[in-house]
């Protein structure tokens, strides 16, 4: 019997494309990049990769055209399809915001009363407007929303903002944050047992890559009379590795540090007498 394959849908081009391909690569999965192809296959994992418009992915996953997909949470909420979020992926975080032409005298949401707002996210926008008691006209367009105010098609837009460069290039200013959105992995709700097993295998890899990104490997030299104090500052996976140095009275200490505590701990280590501190990225982390 031919082995079952997991089918993943990722964005064809745009904000999430490179990060999605990169994540697969970091999981050790070789995919031939197919910007102009609908579908490609991994050479070393039972995975087929489909390239779709991100906004179409929830429908394809619900209909089992694809088993899993990588999209923004905003697209999940907007589409309201029967699919499940499996994991937040930790790249390409963005927000859904309202923007108006630069120079407009915007004070609060009441500015939007009676205005036309172009968006690809009418469901989320409608909720925001009603929560803010604004009566505006929603003009739904499927792409290039940011050019609408410039060509007189709308007075404002509600769209994804990540770096902000799209708004800047189109002479727009961000005035309201409607929702924060993470990039997530979603799945079809009726995966076969075989596909669920493949998904678990992929998830294990994704989680190892994520953990590695949040942690750094640290090596330092410590005088033996300060060793206890220095070890006390290091969390480590179990406990730090301590090796004697060739120079009498000194040891080398190796451990793992979380990105969030990083600078605090480095300062304390230096103050405690640590020297020759090296911090290196971790590629994979399996606990
Ligand atoms: C979104 C949005 C902007 C861009 C904003 O596109 O529509 O084009 O990202 O990013 P920036 O602030 O970094 O410039 P998306 O990738 O969702 O593609 P789509 O709009 O074609 O679906
Ligand atoms: Zn999109």
Short mmCIF file of C-alpha atoms and ligand atoms in Angstrom, two decimals:
data_model
loop_
_atom_site.label_atom_id
_atom_site.label_comp_id
_atom_site.label_asym_id
_atom_site.label_seq_id
_atom_site.Cartn_x
_atom_site.Cartn_y
_atom_site.Cartn_z
CA UNK A 1 0.00 0.00 0.00
CA UNK A 2 1.26 3.45 -0.82
CA UNK A 3 2.12 5.48 2.25
CA UNK A 4 -0.38 8.14 3.24
CA UNK A 5 0.79 11.71 2.74
CA UNK A 6 -0.05 14.81 4.72
CA UNK A 7 -1.10 17.78 2.57
CA UNK A 8 -0.19 21.24 3.84
CA UNK A 9 -1.51 24.49 2.36
CA UNK A 10 0.73 27.54 2.58
CA UNK A 11 0.47 31.07 1.20
CA UNK A 12 1.35 31.26 -2.50
CA UNK A 13 3.04 34.64 -2.15
CA UNK A 14 2.93 37.42 0.42
CA UNK A 15 3.74 37.96 4.05
CA UNK A 16 3.60 34.32 5.21
CA UNK A 17 5.12 32.55 2.21
CA UNK A 18 8.82 32.71 3.06
CA UNK A 19 8.32 32.05 6.78
CA UNK A 20 6.19 28.99 6.02
CA UNK A 21 8.73 27.50 3.60
CA UNK A 22 11.49 28.33 6.06
CA UNK A 23 9.72 26.61 8.94
CA UNK A 24 9.47 23.39 6.91
CA UNK A 25 13.16 23.70 6.08
CA UNK A 26 14.03 24.17 9.76
CA UNK A 27 12.03 21.01 10.46
CA UNK A 28 14.42 19.19 8.11
CA UNK A 29 11.84 18.92 5.34
CA UNK A 30 13.15 19.60 1.85
CA UNK A 31 10.61 21.33 -0.35
CA UNK A 32 11.30 22.61 -3.84
CA UNK A 33 10.03 26.18 -3.75
CA UNK A 34 7.17 26.50 -6.19
CA UNK A 35 6.06 30.11 -6.41
CA UNK A 36 4.53 29.49 -9.80
CA UNK A 37 3.32 26.00 -9.04
CA UNK A 38 0.15 24.88 -7.34
CA UNK A 39 1.72 21.91 -5.68
CA UNK A 40 5.07 20.41 -4.78
CA UNK A 41 6.31 17.49 -2.73
CA UNK A 42 8.84 17.03 0.06
CA UNK A 43 11.65 14.68 -0.83
CA UNK A 44 12.28 13.38 2.68
CA UNK A 45 8.91 13.51 4.51
CA UNK A 46 5.48 12.23 3.39
CA UNK A 47 4.25 15.76 2.76
CA UNK A 48 2.62 17.48 -0.21
CA UNK A 49 2.74 21.26 -0.24
CA UNK A 50 -0.03 23.30 -1.88
CA UNK A 51 0.34 27.01 -2.60
CA UNK A 52 -2.92 28.96 -2.20
CA UNK A 53 -4.09 32.49 -1.44
CA UNK A 54 -4.03 32.63 2.37
CA UNK A 55 -7.65 33.77 2.55
CA UNK A 56 -8.76 30.62 0.69
CA UNK A 57 -6.91 28.21 2.98
CA UNK A 58 -9.63 27.80 5.70
CA UNK A 59 -12.13 26.66 3.07
CA UNK A 60 -9.66 24.20 1.53
CA UNK A 61 -8.80 22.76 4.95
CA UNK A 62 -12.47 22.44 5.92
CA UNK A 63 -13.19 20.69 2.61
CA UNK A 64 -10.16 18.39 3.09
CA UNK A 65 -8.49 19.59 -0.12
CA UNK A 66 -5.58 20.11 2.29
CA UNK A 67 -5.19 18.47 5.71
CA UNK A 68 -3.39 21.33 7.43
CA UNK A 69 -2.50 24.93 6.65
CA UNK A 70 -0.47 27.92 7.80
CA UNK A 71 -2.44 31.18 8.11
CA UNK A 72 -2.97 34.23 10.30
CA UNK A 73 -5.47 33.93 13.18
CA UNK A 74 -7.33 36.85 11.60
CA UNK A 75 -8.06 34.69 8.54
CA UNK A 76 -9.29 31.87 10.82
CA UNK A 77 -11.71 34.20 12.65
CA UNK A 78 -12.86 35.91 9.48
CA UNK A 79 -13.66 32.69 7.65
CA UNK A 80 -15.51 31.01 10.52
CA UNK A 81 -14.91 27.54 9.03
CA UNK A 82 -14.99 24.26 10.93
CA UNK A 83 -11.24 23.85 11.34
CA UNK A 84 -9.02 23.72 14.44
CA UNK A 85 -6.01 25.74 15.48
CA UNK A 86 -3.24 23.30 16.41
CA UNK A 87 -0.26 25.48 17.25
CA UNK A 88 0.91 29.10 17.18
CA UNK A 89 4.03 29.21 15.02
CA UNK A 90 5.86 32.22 16.38
CA UNK A 91 6.69 34.02 13.13
CA UNK A 92 5.13 36.88 11.13
CA UNK A 93 3.01 38.21 13.98
CA UNK A 94 0.84 41.04 12.70
CA UNK A 95 -2.20 43.13 13.49
CA UNK A 96 -5.38 44.02 11.71
CA UNK A 97 -5.66 47.79 11.71
CA UNK A 98 -7.67 50.67 10.35
CA UNK A 99 -5.69 53.25 8.40
CA UNK A 100 -6.63 56.58 6.84
CA UNK A 101 -4.80 58.99 4.49
CA UNK A 102 -1.78 60.62 6.06
CA UNK A 103 -2.62 64.09 7.33
CA UNK A 104 -6.29 63.35 8.12
CA UNK A 105 -7.36 64.80 11.44
CA UNK A 106 -8.28 61.51 13.12
CA UNK A 107 -9.17 61.73 16.83
CA UNK A 108 -11.24 58.65 17.54
CA UNK A 109 -13.41 56.02 15.86
CA UNK A 110 -16.27 58.51 15.42
CA UNK A 111 -14.22 59.90 12.48
CA UNK A 112 -15.31 56.78 10.58
CA UNK A 113 -19.04 57.60 10.81
CA UNK A 114 -20.52 57.80 7.33
CA UNK A 115 -17.19 56.86 5.73
CA UNK A 116 -16.37 54.03 3.32
CA UNK A 117 -13.90 51.46 4.61
CA UNK A 118 -12.27 48.99 2.21
CA UNK A 119 -11.28 45.60 3.61
CA UNK A 120 -10.87 41.88 2.96
CA UNK A 121 -12.04 41.25 6.54
CA UNK A 122 -15.69 42.42 6.66
CA UNK A 123 -16.71 40.11 9.53
CA UNK A 124 -14.03 41.33 11.94
CA UNK A 125 -14.46 44.95 10.84
CA UNK A 126 -18.23 44.82 11.30
CA UNK A 127 -17.77 43.59 14.87
CA UNK A 128 -15.28 46.38 15.61
CA UNK A 129 -17.59 49.04 14.18
CA UNK A 130 -20.59 47.87 16.15
CA UNK A 131 -18.55 47.65 19.38
CA UNK A 132 -17.44 51.23 18.79
CA UNK A 133 -20.93 52.38 17.75
CA UNK A 134 -19.70 53.53 14.37
CA UNK A 135 -21.96 53.59 11.36
CA UNK A 136 -19.73 53.16 8.30
CA UNK A 137 -20.03 51.51 4.92
CA UNK A 138 -17.92 48.36 4.49
CA UNK A 139 -16.54 47.92 0.99
CA UNK A 140 -15.26 44.38 0.58
CA UNK A 141 -12.34 43.87 -1.81
CA UNK A 142 -10.18 40.78 -2.03
CA UNK A 143 -6.71 42.22 -2.63
CA UNK A 144 -4.60 45.38 -2.86
CA UNK A 145 -6.85 47.01 -0.27
CA UNK A 146 -4.18 49.60 0.54
CA UNK A 147 -4.56 51.40 -2.80
CA UNK A 148 -8.31 52.05 -2.29
CA UNK A 149 -8.03 55.45 -0.53
CA UNK A 150 -5.52 56.71 -3.12
CA UNK A 151 -7.86 56.02 -6.03
CA UNK A 152 -10.90 57.39 -4.26
CA UNK A 153 -12.53 54.01 -3.73
CA UNK A 154 -12.61 54.40 0.06
CA UNK A 155 -11.87 56.84 2.90
CA UNK A 156 -10.15 54.26 5.08
CA UNK A 157 -8.97 50.67 5.01
CA UNK A 158 -8.92 47.80 7.47
CA UNK A 159 -6.02 45.49 6.61
CA UNK A 160 -3.07 43.50 7.90
CA UNK A 161 -0.12 45.54 9.11
CA UNK A 162 3.17 43.87 9.82
CA UNK A 163 6.23 46.06 9.22
CA UNK A 164 4.01 48.99 8.23
CA UNK A 165 5.84 49.47 4.93
CA UNK A 166 2.73 48.82 2.80
CA UNK A 167 0.87 51.61 4.62
CA UNK A 168 3.85 53.94 4.35
CA UNK A 169 4.27 53.37 0.63
CA UNK A 170 0.60 54.12 0.06
CA UNK A 171 0.54 57.34 2.08
CA UNK A 172 -1.61 55.93 4.86
CA UNK A 173 -1.47 56.21 8.66
CA UNK A 174 -2.53 53.52 11.12
CA UNK A 175 -5.22 54.85 13.48
CA UNK A 176 -6.92 51.86 15.18
CA UNK A 177 -5.69 48.39 16.09
CA UNK A 178 -8.62 46.04 15.54
CA UNK A 179 -6.97 42.75 16.46
CA UNK A 180 -3.58 41.24 17.14
CA UNK A 181 -2.91 38.18 15.02
CA UNK A 182 -0.44 35.30 15.26
CA UNK A 183 0.50 32.87 12.53
CA UNK A 184 -1.03 29.48 13.31
CA UNK A 185 -1.13 25.92 12.04
CA UNK A 186 -4.71 24.76 11.42
CA UNK A 187 -6.07 21.30 10.69
CA UNK A 188 -9.08 19.60 9.22
CA UNK A 189 -11.37 18.23 11.95
CA UNK A 190 -11.59 14.70 10.51
CA UNK A 191 -8.01 13.63 9.93
CA UNK A 192 -7.45 9.90 9.45
CA UNK A 193 -5.39 8.12 12.07
CA UNK A 194 -2.44 7.89 9.67
CA UNK A 195 -2.54 11.61 8.88
CA UNK A 196 -2.87 12.53 12.54
CA UNK A 197 0.29 10.48 13.20
CA UNK A 198 2.14 12.38 10.49
CA UNK A 199 0.88 15.66 11.93
CA UNK A 200 2.13 14.65 15.40
CA UNK A 201 5.53 13.92 13.88
CA UNK A 202 5.61 17.30 12.15
CA UNK A 203 4.41 19.05 15.34
CA UNK A 204 7.18 17.46 17.37
CA UNK A 205 9.68 18.98 14.94
CA UNK A 206 7.95 22.37 14.91
CA UNK A 207 7.98 22.50 18.72
CA UNK A 208 11.69 21.61 18.82
CA UNK A 209 12.47 24.40 16.37
CA UNK A 210 10.35 26.87 18.38
CA UNK A 211 11.98 25.96 21.68
CA UNK A 212 15.42 26.28 20.12
CA UNK A 213 14.57 29.78 18.87
CA UNK A 214 13.55 30.87 22.35
CA UNK A 215 16.75 29.61 23.92
CA UNK A 216 20.47 30.23 23.63
CA UNK A 217 23.40 28.03 24.51
CA UNK A 218 25.81 29.76 26.86
CA UNK A 219 29.44 28.90 27.63
CA UNK A 220 31.51 30.77 30.18
CA UNK A 221 34.61 30.53 32.34
CA UNK A 222 34.23 30.80 36.09
CA UNK A 223 36.74 30.93 38.92
CA UNK A 224 36.11 27.85 41.09
CA UNK A 225 35.51 29.93 44.22
CA UNK A 226 32.56 31.63 42.42
CA UNK A 227 31.23 28.47 40.81
CA UNK A 228 28.28 27.93 43.15
CA UNK A 229 27.08 31.50 42.83
CA UNK A 230 27.35 31.37 39.04
CA UNK A 231 25.62 28.00 38.72
CA UNK A 232 22.83 29.36 40.91
CA UNK A 233 22.13 32.01 38.26
CA UNK A 234 21.77 29.49 35.43
CA UNK A 235 18.52 27.60 34.92
CA UNK A 236 19.83 24.93 32.50
CA UNK A 237 17.78 22.07 31.08
CA UNK A 238 18.63 19.84 34.03
CA UNK A 239 21.73 21.37 35.58
CA UNK A 240 24.66 23.06 33.90
CA UNK A 241 27.66 21.11 32.62
CA UNK A 242 30.85 22.01 34.52
CA UNK A 243 34.26 21.06 33.10
CA UNK A 244 37.68 21.86 34.58
CA UNK A 245 39.84 24.24 32.53
CA UNK A 246 43.52 23.58 31.90
CA UNK A 247 44.24 26.66 34.00
CA UNK A 248 44.22 25.75 37.69
CA UNK A 249 41.28 27.13 39.71
CA UNK A 250 38.96 27.74 36.74
CA UNK A 251 36.04 25.84 35.20
CA UNK A 252 34.05 26.03 32.02
CA UNK A 253 30.26 26.14 32.52
CA UNK A 254 27.74 25.28 29.76
CA UNK A 255 24.00 25.84 29.97
CA UNK A 256 20.84 26.95 28.19
CA UNK A 257 19.22 30.35 28.70
CA UNK A 258 15.77 31.58 27.82
CA UNK A 259 15.70 34.55 25.47
CA UNK A 260 13.45 36.52 27.83
CA UNK A 261 15.79 36.39 30.84
CA UNK A 262 18.86 36.70 28.68
CA UNK A 263 20.24 40.21 29.34
CA UNK A 264 19.36 40.17 33.02
CA UNK A 265 21.23 36.94 33.62
CA UNK A 266 24.24 37.94 31.53
CA UNK A 267 24.69 41.06 33.66
CA UNK A 268 24.44 39.08 36.86
CA UNK A 269 26.92 36.49 35.57
CA UNK A 270 29.47 39.17 34.77
CA UNK A 271 28.99 40.76 38.16
CA UNK A 272 29.54 37.34 39.77
CA UNK A 273 32.92 36.99 38.04
CA UNK A 274 32.13 35.00 34.88
CA UNK A 275 34.53 35.63 31.98
CA UNK A 276 34.77 34.73 28.30
CA UNK A 277 31.00 34.43 27.97
CA UNK A 278 29.95 32.92 24.62
CA UNK A 279 26.32 32.80 23.55
CA UNK A 280 25.38 30.68 20.54
CA UNK A 281 22.11 29.91 18.79
CA UNK A 282 20.55 26.48 19.16
CA UNK A 283 19.27 24.80 16.01
CA UNK A 284 16.95 22.16 17.54
CA UNK A 285 16.01 21.49 21.13
CA UNK A 286 14.51 18.21 22.23
CA UNK A 287 13.51 17.91 25.86
C1 LIG B 1 -0.83 41.77 4.00
C2 LIG B 1 -1.47 43.12 3.71
C3 LIG B 1 -0.35 43.96 3.17
C4 LIG B 1 0.86 43.39 3.88
C5 LIG B 1 1.25 44.27 5.04
O1 LIG B 1 -0.86 40.96 2.88
O2 LIG B 1 -2.52 43.00 2.79
O3 LIG B 1 -0.23 43.79 1.79
O4 LIG B 1 0.51 42.10 4.37
O5 LIG B 1 2.55 43.97 5.50
P1 LIG B 1 3.60 45.12 5.85
O6 LIG B 1 3.00 45.96 6.95
O7 LIG B 1 4.81 44.35 6.35
O8 LIG B 1 3.90 45.90 4.62
P2 LIG B 1 -1.01 39.36 2.92
O9 LIG B 1 0.33 38.72 3.05
O10 LIG B 1 -2.05 38.94 3.90
O11 LIG B 1 -1.49 39.05 1.44
P3 LIG B 1 -2.94 39.33 0.82
O12 LIG B 1 -3.38 40.65 1.35
O13 LIG B 1 -2.68 39.29 -0.65
O14 LIG B 1 -3.77 38.19 1.29
ZN1 LIG B 2 -4.21 37.67 2.98
#
